[in-house]
Amino acid sequence: MSQAKPFCISKNEVWEAYQRVKANKGAAGVDDETIEDFERNVKDNLYKVWNRMSSGSYLPPPVRTVKIPKKNGGERKLGIPTVADRIAQQVAKARLEPEVEPLFHADSYGYRPGKSALDAVGQNSIRRKRKSSIAKTIFGGERTRTKSLTFWAIPFGPGSTDAGSQ
């Protein structure tokens, strides 16, 4: 008796995800299985990932937590998934990303392909310069900063082009 899997995930998708995980390297998860360990039985390991994902029975294992020192002296926690879970995540990412990426606002930078926090800072800098230029064109005068407020020195009086001075 042959029954179709509820999710159409090809074995090729799992293989490509494995190739991306392998290229990225990374540490072992809670199961202490490295990529080299995973490769020793790669055919069976990839089959298990494919079978569980395509049947809808895949459940991610716990994530290994490692504390990483911060520059300021504190620590932050880093979660390290197992090799098999990283492969499953890559399969899901490859499926979901093309569908949801077009739905994001162009100014959304967090966890987006080809975008970074530095890109967001750069775009902000460009917009601030553009806003300053536009405001000078509209209002005339020069911008003056006082504490956290920004004021525009707008020319009024004799010879000004202010509509309210007529």
PDB file of C-alpha atoms in Angstrom:
ATOM      1  CA  MET A   1       0.000   0.000   0.000  1.00  0.00           C
ATOM      2  CA  SER A   2       1.574   3.254  -1.159  1.00  0.00           C
ATOM      3  CA  GLN A   3       0.409   6.554   0.264  1.00  0.00           C
ATOM      4  CA  ALA A   4       1.672   9.943  -0.888  1.00  0.00           C
ATOM      5  CA  LYS A   5       3.477  12.189   1.560  1.00  0.00           C
ATOM      6  CA  PRO A   6       1.467  15.234   2.681  1.00  0.00           C
ATOM      7  CA  PHE A   7       4.353  17.622   1.890  1.00  0.00           C
ATOM      8  CA  CYS A   8       6.046  17.512  -1.500  1.00  0.00           C
ATOM      9  CA  ILE A   9       9.681  17.952  -0.529  1.00  0.00           C
ATOM     10  CA  SER A  10      12.109  16.484  -2.987  1.00  0.00           C
ATOM     11  CA  LYS A  11      15.205  14.592  -1.941  1.00  0.00           C
ATOM     12  CA  ASN A  12      17.144  17.026  -4.121  1.00  0.00           C
ATOM     13  CA  GLU A  13      15.957  19.939  -1.924  1.00  0.00           C
ATOM     14  CA  VAL A  14      17.301  18.129   1.126  1.00  0.00           C
ATOM     15  CA  TRP A  15      20.595  17.401  -0.666  1.00  0.00           C
ATOM     16  CA  GLU A  16      21.020  21.070  -1.654  1.00  0.00           C
ATOM     17  CA  ALA A  17      20.245  22.149   1.918  1.00  0.00           C
ATOM     18  CA  TYR A  18      22.858  19.684   3.168  1.00  0.00           C
ATOM     19  CA  GLN A  19      25.422  21.181   0.755  1.00  0.00           C
ATOM     20  CA  ARG A  20      24.745  24.687   2.149  1.00  0.00           C
ATOM     21  CA  VAL A  21      25.059  23.462   5.740  1.00  0.00           C
ATOM     22  CA  LYS A  22      28.273  21.593   4.924  1.00  0.00           C
ATOM     23  CA  ALA A  23      29.770  24.684   3.252  1.00  0.00           C
ATOM     24  CA  ASN A  24      28.859  26.806   6.276  1.00  0.00           C
ATOM     25  CA  LYS A  25      30.557  24.318   8.629  1.00  0.00           C
ATOM     26  CA  GLY A  26      29.526  24.987  12.230  1.00  0.00           C
ATOM     27  CA  ALA A  27      29.717  23.208  15.554  1.00  0.00           C
ATOM     28  CA  ALA A  28      27.918  20.098  16.771  1.00  0.00           C
ATOM     29  CA  GLY A  29      24.527  20.422  18.447  1.00  0.00           C
ATOM     30  CA  VAL A  30      23.219  18.669  21.576  1.00  0.00           C
ATOM     31  CA  ASP A  31      23.768  15.285  19.936  1.00  0.00           C
ATOM     32  CA  ASP A  32      27.525  16.041  19.618  1.00  0.00           C
ATOM     33  CA  GLU A  33      27.332  15.025  15.944  1.00  0.00           C
ATOM     34  CA  THR A  34      29.666  17.041  13.734  1.00  0.00           C
ATOM     35  CA  ILE A  35      29.245  17.443   9.988  1.00  0.00           C
ATOM     36  CA  GLU A  36      31.992  14.829   9.557  1.00  0.00           C
ATOM     37  CA  ASP A  37      30.052  12.414  11.791  1.00  0.00           C
ATOM     38  CA  PHE A  38      26.859  13.130   9.823  1.00  0.00           C
ATOM     39  CA  GLU A  39      28.695  12.372   6.559  1.00  0.00           C
ATOM     40  CA  ARG A  40      29.676   8.882   7.705  1.00  0.00           C
ATOM     41  CA  ASN A  41      26.067   7.827   7.162  1.00  0.00           C
ATOM     42  CA  VAL A  42      24.939  10.696   4.928  1.00  0.00           C
ATOM     43  CA  LYS A  43      22.482   8.701   2.813  1.00  0.00           C
ATOM     44  CA  ASP A  44      20.499   7.396   5.785  1.00  0.00           C
ATOM     45  CA  ASN A  45      20.737  10.684   7.690  1.00  0.00           C
ATOM     46  CA  LEU A  46      19.405  12.709   4.759  1.00  0.00           C
ATOM     47  CA  TYR A  47      16.672  10.131   4.180  1.00  0.00           C
ATOM     48  CA  LYS A  48      15.528  10.542   7.801  1.00  0.00           C
ATOM     49  CA  VAL A  49      15.361  14.332   7.432  1.00  0.00           C
ATOM     50  CA  TRP A  50      13.486  14.047   4.115  1.00  0.00           C
ATOM     51  CA  ASN A  51      11.078  11.376   5.380  1.00  0.00           C
ATOM     52  CA  ARG A  52      10.176  13.269   8.564  1.00  0.00           C
ATOM     53  CA  MET A  53       9.775  16.609   6.792  1.00  0.00           C
ATOM     54  CA  SER A  54       7.721  15.286   3.882  1.00  0.00           C
ATOM     55  CA  SER A  55       5.478  13.263   6.193  1.00  0.00           C
ATOM     56  CA  GLY A  56       4.921  16.202   8.529  1.00  0.00           C
ATOM     57  CA  SER A  57       6.396  14.405  11.521  1.00  0.00           C
ATOM     58  CA  TYR A  58       9.634  16.390  11.814  1.00  0.00           C
ATOM     59  CA  LEU A  59      10.226  17.766  15.295  1.00  0.00           C
ATOM     60  CA  PRO A  60      13.379  19.778  15.946  1.00  0.00           C
ATOM     61  CA  PRO A  61      15.605  18.501  18.744  1.00  0.00           C
ATOM     62  CA  PRO A  62      16.754  20.750  21.592  1.00  0.00           C
ATOM     63  CA  VAL A  63      19.370  23.362  20.824  1.00  0.00           C
ATOM     64  CA  ARG A  64      22.797  23.377  22.458  1.00  0.00           C
ATOM     65  CA  THR A  65      23.434  26.651  24.294  1.00  0.00           C
ATOM     66  CA  VAL A  66      26.891  28.170  24.409  1.00  0.00           C
ATOM     67  CA  LYS A  67      27.808  31.381  26.217  1.00  0.00           C
ATOM     68  CA  ILE A  68      29.878  33.804  24.174  1.00  0.00           C
ATOM     69  CA  PRO A  69      31.804  36.685  25.767  1.00  0.00           C
ATOM     70  CA  LYS A  70      30.762  40.215  24.805  1.00  0.00           C
ATOM     71  CA  LYS A  71      33.155  43.133  24.344  1.00  0.00           C
ATOM     72  CA  ASN A  72      31.722  44.915  27.393  1.00  0.00           C
ATOM     73  CA  GLY A  73      32.559  41.969  29.628  1.00  0.00           C
ATOM     74  CA  GLY A  74      29.125  40.316  29.684  1.00  0.00           C
ATOM     75  CA  GLU A  75      27.998  37.164  27.954  1.00  0.00           C
ATOM     76  CA  ARG A  76      25.325  36.278  25.446  1.00  0.00           C
ATOM     77  CA  LYS A  77      23.784  32.920  24.714  1.00  0.00           C
ATOM     78  CA  LEU A  78      24.146  31.321  21.298  1.00  0.00           C
ATOM     79  CA  GLY A  79      21.927  28.417  20.246  1.00  0.00           C
ATOM     80  CA  ILE A  80      23.539  25.712  18.116  1.00  0.00           C
ATOM     81  CA  PRO A  81      21.105  23.336  16.377  1.00  0.00           C
ATOM     82  CA  THR A  82      22.054  19.825  15.317  1.00  0.00           C
ATOM     83  CA  VAL A  83      23.370  19.220  11.796  1.00  0.00           C
ATOM     84  CA  ALA A  84      20.091  17.518  10.814  1.00  0.00           C
ATOM     85  CA  ASP A  85      18.076  20.444  12.173  1.00  0.00           C
ATOM     86  CA  ARG A  86      20.219  22.961  10.280  1.00  0.00           C
ATOM     87  CA  ILE A  87      19.469  20.988   7.110  1.00  0.00           C
ATOM     88  CA  ALA A  88      15.731  21.022   7.877  1.00  0.00           C
ATOM     89  CA  GLN A  89      15.908  24.778   8.525  1.00  0.00           C
ATOM     90  CA  GLN A  90      17.640  25.308   5.171  1.00  0.00           C
ATOM     91  CA  VAL A  91      14.920  23.326   3.375  1.00  0.00           C
ATOM     92  CA  ALA A  92      12.244  25.472   5.043  1.00  0.00           C
ATOM     93  CA  LYS A  93      14.165  28.682   4.309  1.00  0.00           C
ATOM     94  CA  ALA A  94      14.589  27.782   0.626  1.00  0.00           C
ATOM     95  CA  ARG A  95      10.841  27.161   0.384  1.00  0.00           C
ATOM     96  CA  LEU A  96       9.586  30.135   2.396  1.00  0.00           C
ATOM     97  CA  GLU A  97      12.001  32.917   1.497  1.00  0.00           C
ATOM     98  CA  PRO A  98      10.927  33.368  -2.160  1.00  0.00           C
ATOM     99  CA  GLU A  99       7.281  33.452  -1.036  1.00  0.00           C
ATOM    100  CA  VAL A 100       7.573  35.956   1.817  1.00  0.00           C
ATOM    101  CA  GLU A 101      10.480  38.158   0.708  1.00  0.00           C
ATOM    102  CA  PRO A 102       8.349  40.232  -1.716  1.00  0.00           C
ATOM    103  CA  LEU A 103       5.900  40.972   1.119  1.00  0.00           C
ATOM    104  CA  PHE A 104       8.477  42.830   3.240  1.00  0.00           C
ATOM    105  CA  HIS A 105       8.776  46.590   3.146  1.00  0.00           C
ATOM    106  CA  ALA A 106      11.854  47.811   1.276  1.00  0.00           C
ATOM    107  CA  ASP A 107      13.089  49.442   4.510  1.00  0.00           C
ATOM    108  CA  SER A 108      12.962  46.218   6.497  1.00  0.00           C
ATOM    109  CA  TYR A 109      16.551  45.101   7.106  1.00  0.00           C
ATOM    110  CA  GLY A 110      16.458  42.476   9.884  1.00  0.00           C
ATOM    111  CA  TYR A 111      17.354  38.910   8.877  1.00  0.00           C
ATOM    112  CA  ARG A 112      16.835  39.617   5.173  1.00  0.00           C
ATOM    113  CA  PRO A 113      18.972  38.221   2.360  1.00  0.00           C
ATOM    114  CA  GLY A 114      21.455  40.776   1.099  1.00  0.00           C
ATOM    115  CA  LYS A 115      20.577  43.312   3.817  1.00  0.00           C
ATOM    116  CA  SER A 116      22.305  44.103   7.096  1.00  0.00           C
ATOM    117  CA  ALA A 117      22.240  46.471  10.030  1.00  0.00           C
ATOM    118  CA  LEU A 118      25.016  48.444   8.320  1.00  0.00           C
ATOM    119  CA  ASP A 119      22.807  48.833   5.247  1.00  0.00           C
ATOM    120  CA  ALA A 120      20.061  50.256   7.470  1.00  0.00           C
ATOM    121  CA  VAL A 121      22.472  52.753   9.037  1.00  0.00           C
ATOM    122  CA  GLY A 122      23.728  53.775   5.594  1.00  0.00           C
ATOM    123  CA  GLN A 123      20.199  54.264   4.258  1.00  0.00           C
ATOM    124  CA  ASN A 124      19.322  56.334   7.331  1.00  0.00           C
ATOM    125  CA  SER A 125      22.326  58.560   6.704  1.00  0.00           C
ATOM    126  CA  ILE A 126      21.304  59.068   3.066  1.00  0.00           C
ATOM    127  CA  ARG A 127      17.731  59.923   4.059  1.00  0.00           C
ATOM    128  CA  ARG A 128      18.825  62.386   6.745  1.00  0.00           C
ATOM    129  CA  LYS A 129      20.959  64.254   4.211  1.00  0.00           C
ATOM    130  CA  ARG A 130      18.101  64.248   1.690  1.00  0.00           C
ATOM    131  CA  LYS A 131      15.595  65.448   4.329  1.00  0.00           C
ATOM    132  CA  SER A 132      17.952  68.251   5.332  1.00  0.00           C
ATOM    133  CA  SER A 133      18.326  69.327   1.712  1.00  0.00           C
ATOM    134  CA  ILE A 134      14.565  69.262   1.097  1.00  0.00           C
ATOM    135  CA  ALA A 135      13.840  71.261   4.256  1.00  0.00           C
ATOM    136  CA  LYS A 136      16.405  73.898   3.257  1.00  0.00           C
ATOM    137  CA  THR A 137      14.793  74.148  -0.170  1.00  0.00           C
ATOM    138  CA  ILE A 138      11.288  74.498   1.287  1.00  0.00           C
ATOM    139  CA  PHE A 139      12.036  76.762   4.241  1.00  0.00           C
ATOM    140  CA  GLY A 140      15.303  78.416   3.235  1.00  0.00           C
ATOM    141  CA  GLY A 141      17.870  79.188   5.897  1.00  0.00           C
ATOM    142  CA  GLU A 142      20.207  76.906   7.788  1.00  0.00           C
ATOM    143  CA  ARG A 143      19.519  74.128  10.242  1.00  0.00           C
ATOM    144  CA  THR A 144      20.496  74.719  13.872  1.00  0.00           C
ATOM    145  CA  ARG A 145      20.654  71.987  16.517  1.00  0.00           C
ATOM    146  CA  THR A 146      19.809  72.756  20.117  1.00  0.00           C
ATOM    147  CA  LYS A 147      19.977  69.764  22.477  1.00  0.00           C
ATOM    148  CA  SER A 148      17.687  67.164  20.904  1.00  0.00           C
ATOM    149  CA  LEU A 149      15.536  69.574  18.886  1.00  0.00           C
ATOM    150  CA  THR A 150      16.189  70.734  15.355  1.00  0.00           C
ATOM    151  CA  PHE A 151      15.195  74.273  14.380  1.00  0.00           C
ATOM    152  CA  TRP A 152      15.265  75.966  11.022  1.00  0.00           C
ATOM    153  CA  ALA A 153      16.488  79.541  10.761  1.00  0.00           C
ATOM    154  CA  ILE A 154      13.888  80.920   8.363  1.00  0.00           C
ATOM    155  CA  PRO A 155      14.480  84.411   6.968  1.00  0.00           C
ATOM    156  CA  PHE A 156      11.639  86.843   7.835  1.00  0.00           C
ATOM    157  CA  GLY A 157      11.432  90.557   7.571  1.00  0.00           C
ATOM    158  CA  PRO A 158      12.210  93.047   4.841  1.00  0.00           C
ATOM    159  CA  GLY A 159      13.072  91.350   1.589  1.00  0.00           C
ATOM    160  CA  SER A 160      11.860  87.877   2.663  1.00  0.00           C
ATOM    161  CA  THR A 161       9.539  85.882   0.478  1.00  0.00           C
ATOM    162  CA  ASP A 162       7.279  84.850   3.385  1.00  0.00           C
ATOM    163  CA  ALA A 163       3.649  84.874   2.287  1.00  0.00           C
ATOM    164  CA  GLY A 164       2.525  86.029   5.758  1.00  0.00           C
ATOM    165  CA  SER A 165       4.586  89.245   5.645  1.00  0.00           C
ATOM    166  CA  GLN A 166       2.447  90.951   2.982  1.00  0.00           C
TER     167      GLN A 166
END
